[in-house]
């Protein structure tokens, strides 16, 4: 049981909590009543506000609609007035722009094009809205007049500001800069920048609004003329400067950048002059023969002219490529893209046709020269052909997009030159083989024949054009002629493109053929001489000249490509001719040789027959020695080394034989007048032989 005290305390605690709960409940009830009252008040306020808004809306909406209608009416009025002003302005375009159109675009192109734009819009307006109005005809006439003025201005600007490029500037453009310490770009300014902008503006307008392409014809005609005149000017510059060496720069010709060029002269191509200089060098070393009337070695004046013409043509070809590239760059700024290739094709035709015609003239001249057997003239084709082949990739790039007939002009010329070059090579080889034996043309002293010097000269000139000459031979399928099998690896997809190794073998075979023909002809010519000894000296001189010429140039390496023993073969031929020549002295030495000497006992008196025999031996030797020395003194061996070698060998043989003979009989009493028969001492005989082959002695 709970004690009474605890129960009483517990009851009081419960009563206190109950009282607190009742107070809380009373507070909540009062709060709810206040909240209900506030809600009622708020509802009343909102209801009143809603009523007032409805009244306001009913009043404002009609006013807003009326204002909106008024604004729309105002805008319509303004638009109508603007349209009226715009339409009325078209009726004033003719009068406003007539003066500007009449005075032309010169000096005020921007303003002029603005006026043309106004006229164009007026034409469009009247065509759409009033096609029968007189105003349309008026603005149309004004537009056509303005277009004609623009076309005229285009022509005028192109004519006045298109200048021929000076030869000096062209030469600067095509010369190599690798030799310069400071690189310098050579730029061509065909038109001043300000004028170029005007030309471009007019071009764009004529294309877009003028509906006229005639200005493109005007453009290419003017630029074509300047291109052609620039190249012809360069050619004329070469002709005027033909007396100078290297590239003929002329300070007299104006140059925007400088009056005198700083560039080194362009390296001239290997032409006739180079081989002639080689020939002169060999002459100084005793290898050259007497000059004859050969048609292979041109006169100096004609040689100079050939060099000048060749150099001029080569540089004109390079100039065409550079100038054409520059012309195309200019054209892309002025001519619409879809007309650029056609216009460029027309622009370059005159200059290109001029180059091709001149090239064909060179081919024609070479063809005539072959008929005359004037092969030195034909050699001008070689440097030109080499340059055309080297330039062909640039040519093809420049002519990209032009007509097929334009692209095929250079390949056609190259083919013509290869054909005529191959014809010249074959005819030259045949000419060497079939050159007639003309007695009046044979060197009386047995020196080098002009045919030999000319043949070597021609072959030496081919050294500078090995690939070109090899390609010429290959282009005519001469591999079959020379029995050289064609290896598929040596040819490309093109029938006329061969490897350099194959071309070298083909050229080597050709050179060996020429040398073989020359050797056969020399053998035939040597038979003209009645004296076998002179014939031997003639062959010796020619064989020695050929060998030394081969050795002093790269010809020997080229010959060795297909004929390894050529050098040894020539040495054997030379030695053989020396031995043949030495046999001419047998008729002298046979008189005093031991096998032909009379046999007698020492101390025994000679019989008359024996004395007479000894006298005949001395007389035969003396007469033979004097005769041979007199004859052979007029013969020639230009090569000092060979001359000394032959003299020494012959001197040793004769002195030894004569010395032995003299030793045996000088003390024998075979005559009362020994000085009549013993005319020469051994040393004198040697001195006489030392004067052989020396016309000055």
Tab-separated table of N, CA and C in Angstrom, residues 469-589:
chain	number	residue	atom	x	y	z
A	469	UNK	N	72.068	13.320	-125.174
A	469	UNK	CA	72.432	12.519	-126.348
A	469	UNK	C	71.957	11.081	-126.185
A	470	UNK	N	72.110	10.528	-124.969
A	470	UNK	CA	71.635	9.174	-124.737
A	470	UNK	C	70.138	9.047	-124.937
A	471	UNK	N	69.398	10.064	-124.475
A	471	UNK	CA	67.941	10.053	-124.663
A	471	UNK	C	67.586	10.161	-126.138
A	472	UNK	N	68.370	10.947	-126.883
A	472	UNK	CA	68.123	11.040	-128.330
A	472	UNK	C	68.248	9.666	-128.984
A	473	UNK	N	69.325	8.976	-128.644
A	473	UNK	CA	69.531	7.651	-129.221
A	473	UNK	C	68.439	6.687	-128.773
A	474	UNK	N	68.091	6.760	-127.499
A	474	UNK	CA	67.066	5.859	-126.967
A	474	UNK	C	65.704	6.141	-127.582
A	475	UNK	N	65.421	7.416	-127.857
A	475	UNK	CA	64.106	7.786	-128.407
A	475	UNK	C	63.883	7.178	-129.778
A	476	UNK	N	64.971	6.871	-130.478
A	476	UNK	CA	64.855	6.263	-131.802
A	476	UNK	C	65.049	4.747	-131.748
A	477	UNK	N	64.987	4.208	-130.533
A	477	UNK	CA	65.120	2.762	-130.316
A	477	UNK	C	66.392	2.254	-130.978
A	478	UNK	N	67.485	2.994	-130.741
A	478	UNK	CA	68.754	2.594	-131.322
A	478	UNK	C	69.395	1.458	-130.544
A	479	UNK	N	68.777	1.103	-129.420
A	479	UNK	CA	69.307	-0.041	-128.690
A	479	UNK	C	69.311	-1.291	-129.555
A	480	UNK	N	68.294	-1.447	-130.421
A	480	UNK	CA	68.249	-2.595	-131.315
A	480	UNK	C	69.362	-2.512	-132.358
A	481	UNK	N	69.619	-1.268	-132.807
A	481	UNK	CA	70.664	-1.085	-133.801
A	481	UNK	C	72.014	-1.505	-133.254
A	482	UNK	N	72.250	-1.155	-131.983
A	482	UNK	CA	73.536	-1.462	-131.374
A	482	UNK	C	73.525	-2.783	-130.621
A	483	UNK	N	72.447	-3.541	-130.791
A	483	UNK	CA	72.344	-4.840	-130.134
A	483	UNK	C	72.464	-4.730	-128.624
A	484	UNK	N	71.846	-3.693	-128.052
A	484	UNK	CA	71.811	-3.532	-126.602
A	484	UNK	C	70.427	-3.950	-126.124
A	485	UNK	N	70.305	-5.016	-125.348
A	485	UNK	CA	68.979	-5.453	-124.899
A	485	UNK	C	68.365	-4.440	-123.958
A	486	UNK	N	67.054	-4.273	-124.092
A	486	UNK	CA	66.335	-3.339	-123.234
A	486	UNK	C	65.868	-4.078	-121.992
A	487	UNK	N	66.353	-3.676	-120.852
A	487	UNK	CA	65.922	-4.212	-119.568
A	487	UNK	C	64.690	-3.436	-119.124
A	488	UNK	N	63.578	-4.111	-118.818
A	488	UNK	CA	62.371	-3.389	-118.377
A	488	UNK	C	62.628	-2.472	-117.195
A	489	UNK	N	63.615	-2.814	-116.367
A	489	UNK	CA	63.913	-1.962	-115.209
A	489	UNK	C	64.568	-0.667	-115.631
A	490	UNK	N	65.054	-0.613	-116.877
A	490	UNK	CA	65.749	0.579	-117.337
A	490	UNK	C	64.808	1.562	-118.011
A	491	UNK	N	63.552	1.200	-118.138
A	491	UNK	CA	62.590	2.101	-118.763
A	491	UNK	C	61.440	2.351	-117.821
A	492	UNK	N	60.878	3.545	-117.932
A	492	UNK	CA	59.698	3.884	-117.137
A	492	UNK	C	58.463	3.595	-117.971
A	493	UNK	N	57.311	4.050	-117.498
A	493	UNK	CA	56.075	3.846	-118.236
A	493	UNK	C	56.072	4.598	-119.549
A	494	UNK	N	56.872	5.627	-119.638
A	494	UNK	CA	56.966	6.392	-120.879
A	494	UNK	C	57.952	5.721	-121.805
A	495	UNK	N	57.577	5.638	-123.079
A	495	UNK	CA	58.426	4.955	-124.053
A	495	UNK	C	59.717	5.690	-124.308
A	496	UNK	N	59.767	6.946	-123.988
A	496	UNK	CA	60.960	7.752	-124.283
A	496	UNK	C	61.764	8.078	-123.033
A	497	UNK	N	61.449	7.442	-121.925
A	497	UNK	CA	62.163	7.728	-120.681
A	497	UNK	C	62.998	6.519	-120.294
A	498	UNK	N	64.313	6.681	-120.310
A	498	UNK	CA	65.229	5.598	-120.004
A	498	UNK	C	66.095	5.981	-118.818
A	499	UNK	N	66.624	4.944	-118.161
A	499	UNK	CA	67.497	5.208	-117.022
A	499	UNK	C	68.794	5.827	-117.517
A	500	UNK	N	69.449	6.575	-116.631
A	500	UNK	CA	70.702	7.223	-116.999
A	500	UNK	C	71.767	6.183	-117.313
A	501	UNK	N	71.724	5.038	-116.634
A	501	UNK	CA	72.708	3.985	-116.878
A	501	UNK	C	72.556	3.419	-118.283
A	502	UNK	N	71.318	3.206	-118.684
A	502	UNK	CA	71.086	2.691	-120.033
A	502	UNK	C	71.497	3.724	-121.079
A	503	UNK	N	71.156	4.986	-120.842
A	503	UNK	CA	71.539	6.044	-121.775
A	503	UNK	C	73.055	6.133	-121.887
A	504	UNK	N	73.747	5.961	-120.757
A	504	UNK	CA	75.214	6.016	-120.788
A	504	UNK	C	75.777	4.867	-121.614
A	505	UNK	N	75.224	3.670	-121.445
A	505	UNK	CA	75.705	2.533	-122.228
A	505	UNK	C	75.424	2.734	-123.712
A	506	UNK	N	74.275	3.292	-123.993
A	506	UNK	CA	73.916	3.539	-125.384
A	506	UNK	C	74.848	4.569	-126.011
A	507	UNK	N	75.144	5.639	-125.264
A	507	UNK	CA	76.050	6.662	-125.771
A	507	UNK	C	77.468	6.111	-125.895
A	508	UNK	N	77.881	5.286	-124.949
A	508	UNK	CA	79.197	4.666	-125.020
A	508	UNK	C	79.316	3.820	-126.284
A	509	UNK	N	78.286	3.048	-126.570
A	509	UNK	CA	78.292	2.231	-127.775
A	509	UNK	C	78.360	3.090	-129.026
A	510	UNK	N	77.644	4.198	-128.991
A	510	UNK	CA	77.669	5.111	-130.146
A	510	UNK	C	79.070	5.693	-130.349
A	511	UNK	N	79.704	6.128	-129.263
A	511	UNK	CA	81.052	6.702	-129.369
A	511	UNK	C	82.027	5.653	-129.902
A	512	UNK	N	81.896	4.425	-129.423
A	512	UNK	CA	82.760	3.362	-129.934
A	512	UNK	C	82.514	3.129	-131.421
A	513	UNK	N	81.269	3.255	-131.826
A	513	UNK	CA	80.949	3.112	-133.248
A	513	UNK	C	81.629	4.207	-134.064
A	514	UNK	N	81.555	5.456	-133.576
A	514	UNK	CA	82.197	6.564	-134.279
A	514	UNK	C	83.705	6.345	-134.356
A	515	UNK	N	84.308	5.936	-133.237
A	515	UNK	CA	85.751	5.700	-133.225
A	515	UNK	C	86.125	4.553	-134.153
A	516	UNK	N	85.276	3.520	-134.197
A	516	UNK	CA	85.525	2.413	-135.117
A	516	UNK	C	85.446	2.859	-136.567
A	517	UNK	N	84.421	3.657	-136.889
A	517	UNK	CA	84.299	4.197	-138.249
A	517	UNK	C	85.493	5.071	-138.597
A	518	UNK	N	85.924	5.867	-137.608
A	518	UNK	CA	87.069	6.744	-137.833
A	518	UNK	C	88.323	5.923	-138.107
A	519	UNK	N	88.514	4.850	-137.364
A	519	UNK	CA	89.702	4.022	-137.552
A	519	UNK	C	89.701	3.383	-138.935
A	520	UNK	N	88.547	2.892	-139.366
A	520	UNK	CA	88.455	2.300	-140.696
A	520	UNK	C	88.758	3.330	-141.777
A	521	UNK	N	88.237	4.542	-141.598
A	521	UNK	CA	88.461	5.588	-142.593
A	521	UNK	C	89.924	5.994	-142.635
A	522	UNK	N	90.543	6.086	-141.448
A	522	UNK	CA	91.958	6.457	-141.406
A	522	UNK	C	92.822	5.403	-142.101
A	523	UNK	N	92.473	4.132	-141.907
A	523	UNK	CA	93.212	3.074	-142.604
A	523	UNK	C	93.095	3.227	-144.109
A	524	UNK	N	91.877	3.558	-144.540
A	524	UNK	CA	91.666	3.772	-145.967
A	524	UNK	C	92.446	4.984	-146.467
A	525	UNK	N	92.433	6.051	-145.706
A	525	UNK	CA	93.138	7.273	-146.116
A	525	UNK	C	94.651	7.068	-146.134
A	526	UNK	N	95.138	6.244	-145.229
A	526	UNK	CA	96.588	6.055	-145.148
A	526	UNK	C	97.155	5.427	-146.420
A	527	UNK	N	96.285	4.747	-147.171
A	527	UNK	CA	96.747	4.106	-148.400
A	527	UNK	C	97.010	5.116	-149.504
A	528	UNK	N	96.579	6.365	-149.291
A	528	UNK	CA	96.851	7.410	-150.270
A	528	UNK	C	98.353	7.672	-150.356
A	529	UNK	N	99.064	7.510	-149.237
A	529	UNK	CA	100.503	7.764	-149.216
A	529	UNK	C	101.235	6.622	-149.937
A	530	UNK	N	102.129	7.005	-150.824
A	530	UNK	CA	102.928	6.006	-151.528
A	530	UNK	C	103.992	5.413	-150.621
A	531	UNK	N	104.472	6.201	-149.668
A	531	UNK	CA	105.514	5.752	-148.750
A	531	UNK	C	104.867	5.067	-147.545
A	532	UNK	N	105.113	3.776	-147.343
A	532	UNK	CA	104.529	3.072	-146.188
A	532	UNK	C	104.936	3.696	-144.854
A	533	UNK	N	106.132	4.291	-144.814
A	533	UNK	CA	106.583	4.902	-143.564
A	533	UNK	C	105.747	6.130	-143.229
A	534	UNK	N	105.459	6.937	-144.256
A	534	UNK	CA	104.617	8.107	-144.023
A	534	UNK	C	103.202	7.690	-143.653
A	535	UNK	N	102.740	6.621	-144.278
A	535	UNK	CA	101.423	6.075	-143.919
A	535	UNK	C	101.409	5.655	-142.449
A	536	UNK	N	102.505	5.056	-141.995
A	536	UNK	CA	102.587	4.634	-140.588
A	536	UNK	C	102.631	5.842	-139.655
A	537	UNK	N	103.396	6.877	-140.043
A	537	UNK	CA	103.439	8.092	-139.226
A	537	UNK	C	102.061	8.732	-139.154
A	538	UNK	N	101.362	8.750	-140.270
A	538	UNK	CA	100.002	9.311	-140.310
A	538	UNK	C	99.085	8.565	-139.343
A	539	UNK	N	99.085	7.240	-139.436
A	539	UNK	CA	98.225	6.454	-138.540
A	539	UNK	C	98.665	6.610	-137.089
A	540	UNK	N	99.983	6.632	-136.861
A	540	UNK	CA	100.485	6.819	-135.497
A	540	UNK	C	99.996	8.134	-134.921
A	541	UNK	N	100.146	9.215	-135.686
A	541	UNK	CA	99.718	10.531	-135.199
A	541	UNK	C	98.236	10.554	-134.874
A	542	UNK	N	97.436	9.980	-135.738
A	542	UNK	CA	95.993	10.003	-135.524
A	542	UNK	C	95.581	9.117	-134.358
A	543	UNK	N	96.159	7.918	-134.269
A	543	UNK	CA	95.829	7.038	-133.146
A	543	UNK	C	96.277	7.665	-131.829
A	544	UNK	N	97.459	8.247	-131.835
A	544	UNK	CA	97.972	8.876	-130.623
A	544	UNK	C	97.113	10.073	-130.225
A	545	UNK	N	96.699	10.847	-131.225
A	545	UNK	CA	95.825	11.999	-130.946
A	545	UNK	C	94.503	11.531	-130.342
A	546	UNK	N	93.949	10.474	-130.909
A	546	UNK	CA	92.679	9.951	-130.388
A	546	UNK	C	92.852	9.490	-128.945
A	547	UNK	N	93.905	8.715	-128.699
A	547	UNK	CA	94.118	8.188	-127.350
A	547	UNK	C	94.337	9.308	-126.341
A	548	UNK	N	95.211	10.265	-126.663
A	548	UNK	CA	95.481	11.348	-125.730
A	548	UNK	C	94.231	12.204	-125.509
A	549	UNK	N	93.468	12.406	-126.551
A	549	UNK	CA	92.233	13.187	-126.400
A	549	UNK	C	91.236	12.467	-125.510
A	550	UNK	N	91.139	11.163	-125.684
A	550	UNK	CA	90.246	10.377	-124.826
A	550	UNK	C	90.687	10.456	-123.374
A	551	UNK	N	92.008	10.363	-123.161
A	551	UNK	CA	92.530	10.354	-121.798
A	551	UNK	C	92.402	11.712	-121.126
A	552	UNK	N	92.520	12.775	-121.898
A	552	UNK	CA	92.475	14.114	-121.304
A	552	UNK	C	91.047	14.591	-121.056
A	553	UNK	N	90.091	13.849	-121.479
A	553	UNK	CA	88.693	14.187	-121.209
A	553	UNK	C	88.043	12.972	-120.550
A	554	UNK	N	86.739	13.056	-120.335
A	554	UNK	CA	86.022	11.944	-119.723
A	554	UNK	C	85.600	10.907	-120.753
A	555	UNK	N	86.016	11.103	-121.998
A	555	UNK	CA	85.602	10.170	-123.043
A	555	UNK	C	86.115	8.761	-122.778
A	556	UNK	N	87.306	8.658	-122.213
A	556	UNK	CA	87.876	7.331	-121.986
A	556	UNK	C	87.034	6.536	-120.999
A	557	UNK	N	86.508	7.225	-119.961
A	557	UNK	CA	85.624	6.537	-119.004
A	557	UNK	C	84.312	6.131	-119.670
A	558	UNK	N	83.836	6.984	-120.555
A	558	UNK	CA	82.579	6.679	-121.232
A	558	UNK	C	82.758	5.523	-122.207
A	559	UNK	N	83.880	5.505	-122.920
A	559	UNK	CA	84.168	4.400	-123.839
A	559	UNK	C	84.301	3.094	-123.066
A	560	UNK	N	84.922	3.171	-121.888
A	560	UNK	CA	85.172	1.968	-121.088
A	560	UNK	C	83.901	1.321	-120.567
A	561	UNK	N	82.787	2.030	-120.627
A	561	UNK	CA	81.524	1.450	-120.168
A	561	UNK	C	81.186	0.211	-120.981
A	562	UNK	N	81.466	0.248	-122.287
A	562	UNK	CA	81.131	-0.895	-123.144
A	562	UNK	C	82.363	-1.525	-123.795
A	563	UNK	N	83.509	-0.848	-123.727
A	563	UNK	CA	84.716	-1.401	-124.349
A	563	UNK	C	85.884	-1.215	-123.385
A	564	UNK	N	86.118	-2.223	-122.568
A	564	UNK	CA	87.103	-2.124	-121.494
A	564	UNK	C	88.535	-2.028	-122.024
A	565	UNK	N	88.796	-2.609	-123.192
A	565	UNK	CA	90.182	-2.703	-123.678
A	565	UNK	C	90.522	-1.638	-124.706
A	566	UNK	N	89.716	-0.595	-124.804
A	566	UNK	CA	89.932	0.411	-125.848
A	566	UNK	C	91.301	1.073	-125.707
A	567	UNK	N	91.672	1.429	-124.493
A	567	UNK	CA	92.950	2.114	-124.282
A	567	UNK	C	94.118	1.218	-124.673
A	568	UNK	N	94.070	-0.024	-124.252
A	568	UNK	CA	95.140	-0.961	-124.596
A	568	UNK	C	95.212	-1.192	-126.104
A	569	UNK	N	94.040	-1.257	-126.725
A	569	UNK	CA	93.993	-1.479	-128.170
A	569	UNK	C	94.662	-0.340	-128.927
A	570	UNK	N	94.395	0.901	-128.505
A	570	UNK	CA	95.017	2.040	-129.179
A	570	UNK	C	96.527	2.041	-128.970
A	571	UNK	N	96.977	1.673	-127.795
A	571	UNK	CA	98.421	1.629	-127.539
A	571	UNK	C	99.083	0.573	-128.432
A	572	UNK	N	98.415	-0.548	-128.618
A	572	UNK	CA	98.956	-1.580	-129.497
A	572	UNK	C	99.026	-1.092	-130.934
A	573	UNK	N	97.981	-0.370	-131.382
A	573	UNK	CA	97.982	0.177	-132.737
A	573	UNK	C	99.130	1.176	-132.906
A	574	UNK	N	99.326	2.006	-131.899
A	574	UNK	CA	100.399	3.012	-131.970
A	574	UNK	C	101.753	2.328	-132.061
A	575	UNK	N	101.957	1.317	-131.215
A	575	UNK	CA	103.233	0.604	-131.233
A	575	UNK	C	103.440	-0.118	-132.559
A	576	UNK	N	102.364	-0.644	-133.111
A	576	UNK	CA	102.451	-1.326	-134.397
A	576	UNK	C	102.887	-0.368	-135.504
A	577	UNK	N	102.357	0.850	-135.485
A	577	UNK	CA	102.734	1.826	-136.506
A	577	UNK	C	104.172	2.299	-136.326
A	578	UNK	N	104.632	2.364	-135.079
A	578	UNK	CA	106.038	2.721	-134.836
A	578	UNK	C	106.956	1.661	-135.440
A	579	UNK	N	106.588	0.403	-135.251
A	579	UNK	CA	107.391	-0.678	-135.811
A	579	UNK	C	107.375	-0.644	-137.334
A	580	UNK	N	106.208	-0.319	-137.902
A	580	UNK	CA	106.133	-0.199	-139.359
A	580	UNK	C	107.030	0.922	-139.846
A	581	UNK	N	107.008	2.026	-139.129
A	581	UNK	CA	107.881	3.142	-139.518
A	581	UNK	C	109.351	2.749	-139.426
A	582	UNK	N	109.727	2.051	-138.372
A	582	UNK	CA	111.138	1.683	-138.174
A	582	UNK	C	111.647	0.775	-139.292
A	583	UNK	N	110.735	0.039	-139.916
A	583	UNK	CA	111.166	-0.822	-141.017
A	583	UNK	C	111.632	-0.013	-142.216
A	584	UNK	N	111.219	1.295	-142.244
A	584	UNK	CA	111.675	2.126	-143.367
A	584	UNK	C	113.179	2.362	-143.317
A	585	UNK	N	113.808	2.153	-142.166
A	585	UNK	CA	115.251	2.361	-142.013
A	585	UNK	C	116.052	1.100	-142.339
A	586	UNK	N	115.358	0.040	-142.620
A	586	UNK	CA	116.085	-1.189	-142.928
A	586	UNK	C	116.915	-1.040	-144.195
A	587	UNK	N	116.372	-0.268	-145.164
A	587	UNK	CA	117.128	-0.103	-146.406
A	587	UNK	C	118.419	0.686	-146.176
A	588	UNK	N	118.486	1.377	-145.019
A	588	UNK	CA	119.724	2.072	-144.645
A	588	UNK	C	120.618	1.156	-143.827
A	589	UNK	N	120.051	0.549	-142.824
A	589	UNK	CA	120.861	-0.288	-141.930
A	589	UNK	C	121.237	-1.616	-142.566
